[in-house]
XYZ file of C-alpha atoms in Angstrom:
337
model
C 2.104 -131.938 124.792
C 1.591 -128.393 123.541
C -1.540 -127.473 121.618
C -1.224 -126.132 118.080
C -1.584 -122.499 119.120
C 1.298 -122.661 121.600
C 3.385 -124.512 118.992
C 2.671 -121.691 116.557
C 3.780 -119.141 119.170
C 6.963 -121.134 119.825
C 7.711 -121.320 116.090
C 7.242 -117.561 115.842
C 9.565 -116.928 118.810
C 12.265 -119.137 117.277
C 11.979 -117.584 113.819
C 12.067 -114.002 115.133
C 14.972 -114.629 117.500
C 16.990 -116.342 114.744
C 16.342 -113.391 112.423
C 16.911 -110.540 114.893
C 19.080 -111.942 117.700
C 16.870 -109.901 120.052
C 14.477 -111.177 122.764
C 10.964 -111.444 121.358
C 7.890 -109.815 122.913
C 4.206 -110.650 122.521
C 3.386 -107.378 120.774
C 6.069 -108.007 118.121
C 4.743 -111.517 117.538
C 1.210 -110.211 117.089
C 2.434 -107.613 114.572
C 4.697 -109.918 112.555
C 2.849 -113.251 112.529
C -0.740 -114.203 111.578
C -1.399 -116.018 114.860
C -5.072 -115.000 114.915
C -5.156 -114.061 118.624
C -4.598 -110.921 120.707
C -1.241 -109.874 122.205
C -2.696 -110.703 125.648
C -3.407 -114.291 124.588
C 0.069 -114.564 123.063
C 1.520 -113.231 126.332
C -0.316 -115.920 128.305
C 0.915 -118.601 125.894
C 4.476 -117.323 126.281
C 4.154 -117.552 130.069
C 3.030 -121.171 129.689
C 5.901 -121.911 127.297
C 8.344 -120.400 129.779
C 6.922 -122.459 132.651
C 7.408 -125.596 130.517
C 11.036 -124.667 129.769
C 10.679 -123.947 126.037
C 11.547 -120.239 126.230
C 13.205 -118.062 128.829
C 13.414 -114.397 129.760
C 17.085 -113.298 129.792
C 16.363 -110.013 131.571
C 13.491 -108.589 133.576
C 11.016 -106.719 131.360
C 12.731 -108.156 128.258
C 11.146 -110.446 125.710
C 11.776 -114.192 125.535
C 14.352 -116.332 123.744
C 14.199 -120.070 122.951
C 15.929 -122.606 125.168
C 17.622 -125.783 123.914
C 14.377 -127.580 124.731
C 12.437 -125.051 122.657
C 14.777 -125.432 119.683
C 14.476 -129.224 119.962
C 10.674 -129.135 119.811
C 10.841 -126.650 116.931
C 13.134 -128.982 114.952
C 11.138 -132.111 115.816
C 7.902 -130.503 114.664
C 9.226 -129.089 111.397
C 6.856 -130.136 108.646
C 9.638 -129.845 106.077
C 13.137 -128.504 105.667
C 13.624 -125.410 103.554
C 14.067 -126.412 99.889
C 16.966 -124.893 98.005
C 16.220 -122.487 95.197
C 16.777 -123.509 91.592
C 19.815 -121.204 91.478
C 21.276 -122.801 94.619
C 20.778 -126.307 93.243
C 22.430 -125.385 89.959
C 25.322 -123.758 91.815
C 25.870 -126.897 93.899
C 25.745 -129.152 90.872
C 28.118 -127.063 88.750
C 30.556 -126.529 91.628
C 30.803 -130.188 92.619
C 30.666 -131.903 89.236
C 33.938 -130.261 88.196
C 35.860 -132.259 90.818
C 38.190 -134.874 89.336
C 38.973 -137.070 92.359
C 37.906 -137.733 95.930
C 40.243 -135.181 97.496
C 38.862 -132.441 95.281
C 35.268 -133.571 95.885
C 35.802 -133.300 99.659
C 37.622 -129.953 99.394
C 34.910 -128.441 97.199
C 32.105 -129.873 99.318
C 33.346 -128.428 102.596
C 33.899 -124.969 101.077
C 30.491 -125.008 99.403
C 28.637 -126.056 102.559
C 30.357 -123.355 104.635
C 29.299 -120.753 102.066
C 25.699 -121.983 101.861
C 25.109 -122.156 105.618
C 27.585 -119.526 106.905
C 28.558 -122.025 109.570
C 31.564 -124.287 110.105
C 31.334 -127.151 107.601
C 32.708 -130.627 108.331
C 33.233 -133.433 105.820
C 34.481 -136.887 106.735
C 36.354 -138.956 104.168
C 34.627 -142.204 103.136
C 35.346 -144.976 105.592
C 37.980 -147.465 104.504
C 35.868 -150.290 105.883
C 33.039 -149.338 103.515
C 35.140 -148.784 100.390
C 35.800 -151.508 97.864
C 38.231 -151.910 94.976
C 36.741 -150.988 91.632
C 39.803 -151.539 89.453
C 43.581 -151.900 89.606
C 45.661 -150.679 86.685
C 49.343 -151.533 86.129
C 51.196 -149.525 83.477
C 54.804 -150.275 82.431
C 56.767 -147.024 82.367
C 59.771 -148.468 80.569
C 63.021 -149.581 82.063
C 62.547 -150.713 85.645
C 59.322 -148.996 86.667
C 55.592 -149.740 86.849
C 52.830 -147.281 87.719
C 50.002 -148.733 89.815
C 46.611 -147.008 90.043
C 43.977 -148.269 92.510
C 40.446 -146.937 92.061
C 37.740 -147.513 94.696
C 33.969 -147.322 94.470
C 34.059 -144.175 96.640
C 36.192 -142.248 94.182
C 39.439 -142.679 96.044
C 42.376 -142.976 93.630
C 45.783 -144.167 94.812
C 48.653 -143.813 92.366
C 52.110 -145.201 93.076
C 55.267 -145.765 91.017
C 57.153 -148.994 91.701
C 60.800 -148.910 90.670
C 63.953 -150.954 91.052
C 62.317 -154.004 89.448
C 64.798 -154.811 86.726
C 63.591 -155.342 83.171
C 59.858 -156.017 83.215
C 58.061 -157.555 80.257
C 54.788 -155.850 79.318
C 53.018 -159.205 78.982
C 54.015 -160.089 82.548
C 52.555 -156.813 83.766
C 49.340 -157.526 81.849
C 49.036 -161.005 83.361
C 49.624 -159.626 86.853
C 47.002 -156.919 86.302
C 44.391 -159.508 85.277
C 45.273 -161.701 88.244
C 44.953 -158.795 90.677
C 41.582 -157.662 89.345
C 40.190 -161.199 89.469
C 41.294 -161.465 93.092
C 40.238 -158.095 94.531
C 37.834 -156.216 92.227
C 34.624 -155.693 94.194
C 36.190 -156.595 97.537
C 36.253 -154.264 100.522
C 39.658 -152.681 101.054
C 39.928 -154.270 104.474
C 39.631 -157.732 102.843
C 42.367 -157.167 100.245
C 45.318 -158.477 102.336
C 43.686 -161.890 102.736
C 42.611 -161.954 99.086
C 46.156 -161.456 97.747
C 48.021 -163.555 100.298
C 48.441 -166.562 97.973
C 48.960 -164.676 94.702
C 52.815 -164.813 94.643
C 52.679 -168.604 94.686
C 50.550 -168.509 91.503
C 53.184 -166.510 89.576
C 56.088 -168.111 87.690
C 59.191 -168.106 89.949
C 61.126 -165.878 87.537
C 58.460 -163.171 87.825
C 57.644 -163.624 91.504
C 59.877 -160.753 92.622
C 57.831 -158.316 90.521
C 54.559 -159.698 91.922
C 55.782 -159.367 95.513
C 56.919 -155.772 94.912
C 53.555 -154.826 93.361
C 51.576 -156.455 96.192
C 53.744 -154.781 98.822
C 53.069 -151.329 97.366
C 49.374 -152.164 96.930
C 48.962 -153.060 100.595
C 50.986 -150.045 101.674
C 48.706 -147.732 99.659
C 45.673 -149.057 101.508
C 47.073 -148.419 104.981
C 46.082 -144.730 105.042
C 42.769 -144.721 106.894
C 40.580 -141.979 105.479
C 37.823 -142.606 107.998
C 40.063 -140.835 110.509
C 40.369 -137.788 108.281
C 38.093 -134.782 108.748
C 38.152 -131.578 106.709
C 36.837 -128.231 108.026
C 35.965 -124.925 106.396
C 34.361 -121.696 107.563
C 35.804 -121.410 111.068
C 35.780 -117.612 110.587
C 31.979 -117.858 110.778
C 32.351 -118.594 114.503
C 33.136 -114.929 115.087
C 29.393 -114.334 115.465
C 28.217 -112.684 118.683
C 26.536 -115.937 119.782
C 29.924 -117.427 120.658
C 31.383 -114.343 122.348
C 31.784 -116.097 125.702
C 32.496 -119.636 124.479
C 34.476 -119.179 121.257
C 37.685 -120.586 122.727
C 35.967 -123.781 123.916
C 34.261 -124.318 120.557
C 37.516 -123.798 118.634
C 39.381 -126.213 120.901
C 36.705 -128.855 120.349
C 36.883 -128.403 116.571
C 40.661 -128.877 116.624
C 40.299 -132.456 117.856
C 39.683 -134.885 115.006
C 38.429 -137.690 117.236
C 35.935 -135.322 118.889
C 34.538 -134.485 115.461
C 34.362 -138.133 114.425
C 32.405 -138.996 117.581
C 30.343 -135.863 117.095
C 29.250 -136.856 113.601
C 28.671 -140.463 114.651
C 28.884 -143.584 112.552
C 27.419 -143.437 109.061
C 24.334 -145.662 108.869
C 21.662 -144.417 106.476
C 22.056 -142.052 103.479
C 18.596 -140.615 104.146
C 19.283 -139.836 107.813
C 19.536 -136.222 108.980
C 20.615 -135.627 112.593
C 20.359 -132.447 114.670
C 22.015 -132.128 118.091
C 21.296 -128.953 120.035
C 23.287 -127.355 122.854
C 23.284 -129.563 125.928
C 22.617 -132.641 123.752
C 26.279 -132.481 122.689
C 28.367 -134.624 125.006
C 31.526 -132.551 124.505
C 31.444 -129.702 126.999
C 33.051 -127.245 124.586
C 30.097 -127.594 122.228
C 27.258 -127.066 124.723
C 26.537 -123.672 123.152
C 26.510 -125.075 119.619
C 24.224 -127.085 117.373
C 25.343 -129.739 114.898
C 23.378 -130.681 111.795
C 24.747 -133.755 110.018
C 23.776 -136.209 107.313
C 25.144 -139.397 105.806
C 26.350 -139.456 102.233
C 26.930 -142.544 100.162
C 26.288 -144.543 97.029
C 22.813 -146.023 96.646
C 21.727 -147.394 100.006
C 25.290 -147.650 101.314
C 26.458 -144.918 103.691
C 30.128 -144.053 103.374
C 30.708 -141.139 105.749
C 29.230 -138.000 107.305
C 28.848 -134.377 106.337
C 27.634 -131.600 108.609
C 27.856 -128.107 110.025
C 28.527 -126.649 113.465
C 26.959 -123.342 114.426
C 25.241 -121.524 117.280
C 21.963 -122.805 118.714
C 20.437 -119.629 117.224
C 20.548 -121.230 113.803
C 18.316 -121.208 110.744
C 17.464 -124.877 111.231
C 15.159 -125.363 108.206
C 17.656 -123.702 105.843
C 20.710 -125.412 107.335
C 19.063 -128.831 107.319
C 17.999 -128.346 103.709
C 21.511 -127.350 102.630
C 23.214 -130.239 104.443
C 20.785 -132.785 103.018
C 21.026 -131.401 99.478
C 24.832 -131.286 99.433
C 25.039 -134.810 100.888
C 22.792 -136.086 98.087
C 24.849 -134.382 95.380
C 28.084 -135.824 96.772
C 26.525 -139.296 96.743
C 25.414 -138.847 93.130
C 28.889 -137.737 92.068
C 30.560 -140.694 93.781
C 28.026 -143.076 92.205
C 28.816 -141.691 88.753
C 32.582 -142.031 89.035
């Protein structure tokens, strides 16, 4: 366990290297940080930090840079993440609250997070297994068509037009709508097939064909599994010098959806913030990268993950603050829909 002085030196090394992208020397630390000790003492502390594997010297006679182990201790010992400014919070709120449906919420969120962090932003669609039906609307369109709208608690809206039904009485459509909502409102999407299995038998035989057609389209609309869908933005930010030797491997890893899903992990707790640094990433193509991710959801229910991928030389307090703040805003928007 490092004493407080060595931790302060490590924090200073990390902060200076993140800001300058240049190896850090003891004299520079003494000049730029109120460490309260001489450059010679700082030099001795840096030697001890290097022996313990927290910093390393890339070239003889050069200063030191943090290792993955050093970044990990820095992150673990953060007293707080960097709060967003009032202007940043207002910008997030105004940018996201204009979204009208889940697709637009996700699209806006991933662009916003890439801009805030200047990293690659990743947003996972809410998991189908965690979504539930909020309401089903059936609207006669005249003639032989009905429009069906399915709204979930996660903001997902599925709209389908059912045609070829023959003449459909509006009262029949109204009865079917009430029956559907009684059967599936509040149920998880994965439970809907079992919940509607016996509904056709409860409909008058002369209207059963309409009920079967509506249920068929309903079940078909729920097949698309959004938990397998990942949206990226900001890949141009990878052009930083940090990835000069490994850019191809990082890009290849980001092209694989299943890699990203495993990378983000399963959503568990809306308050959870996760940081994986360098060698902690199991995918070999991301061993030079760090991933900061958070759950977003409604209330205490996690729905999916949001995060960023960037170099290990990352502004961890600022990035963690941005990811957490955006995740909270997305949860608030979904809760208000």
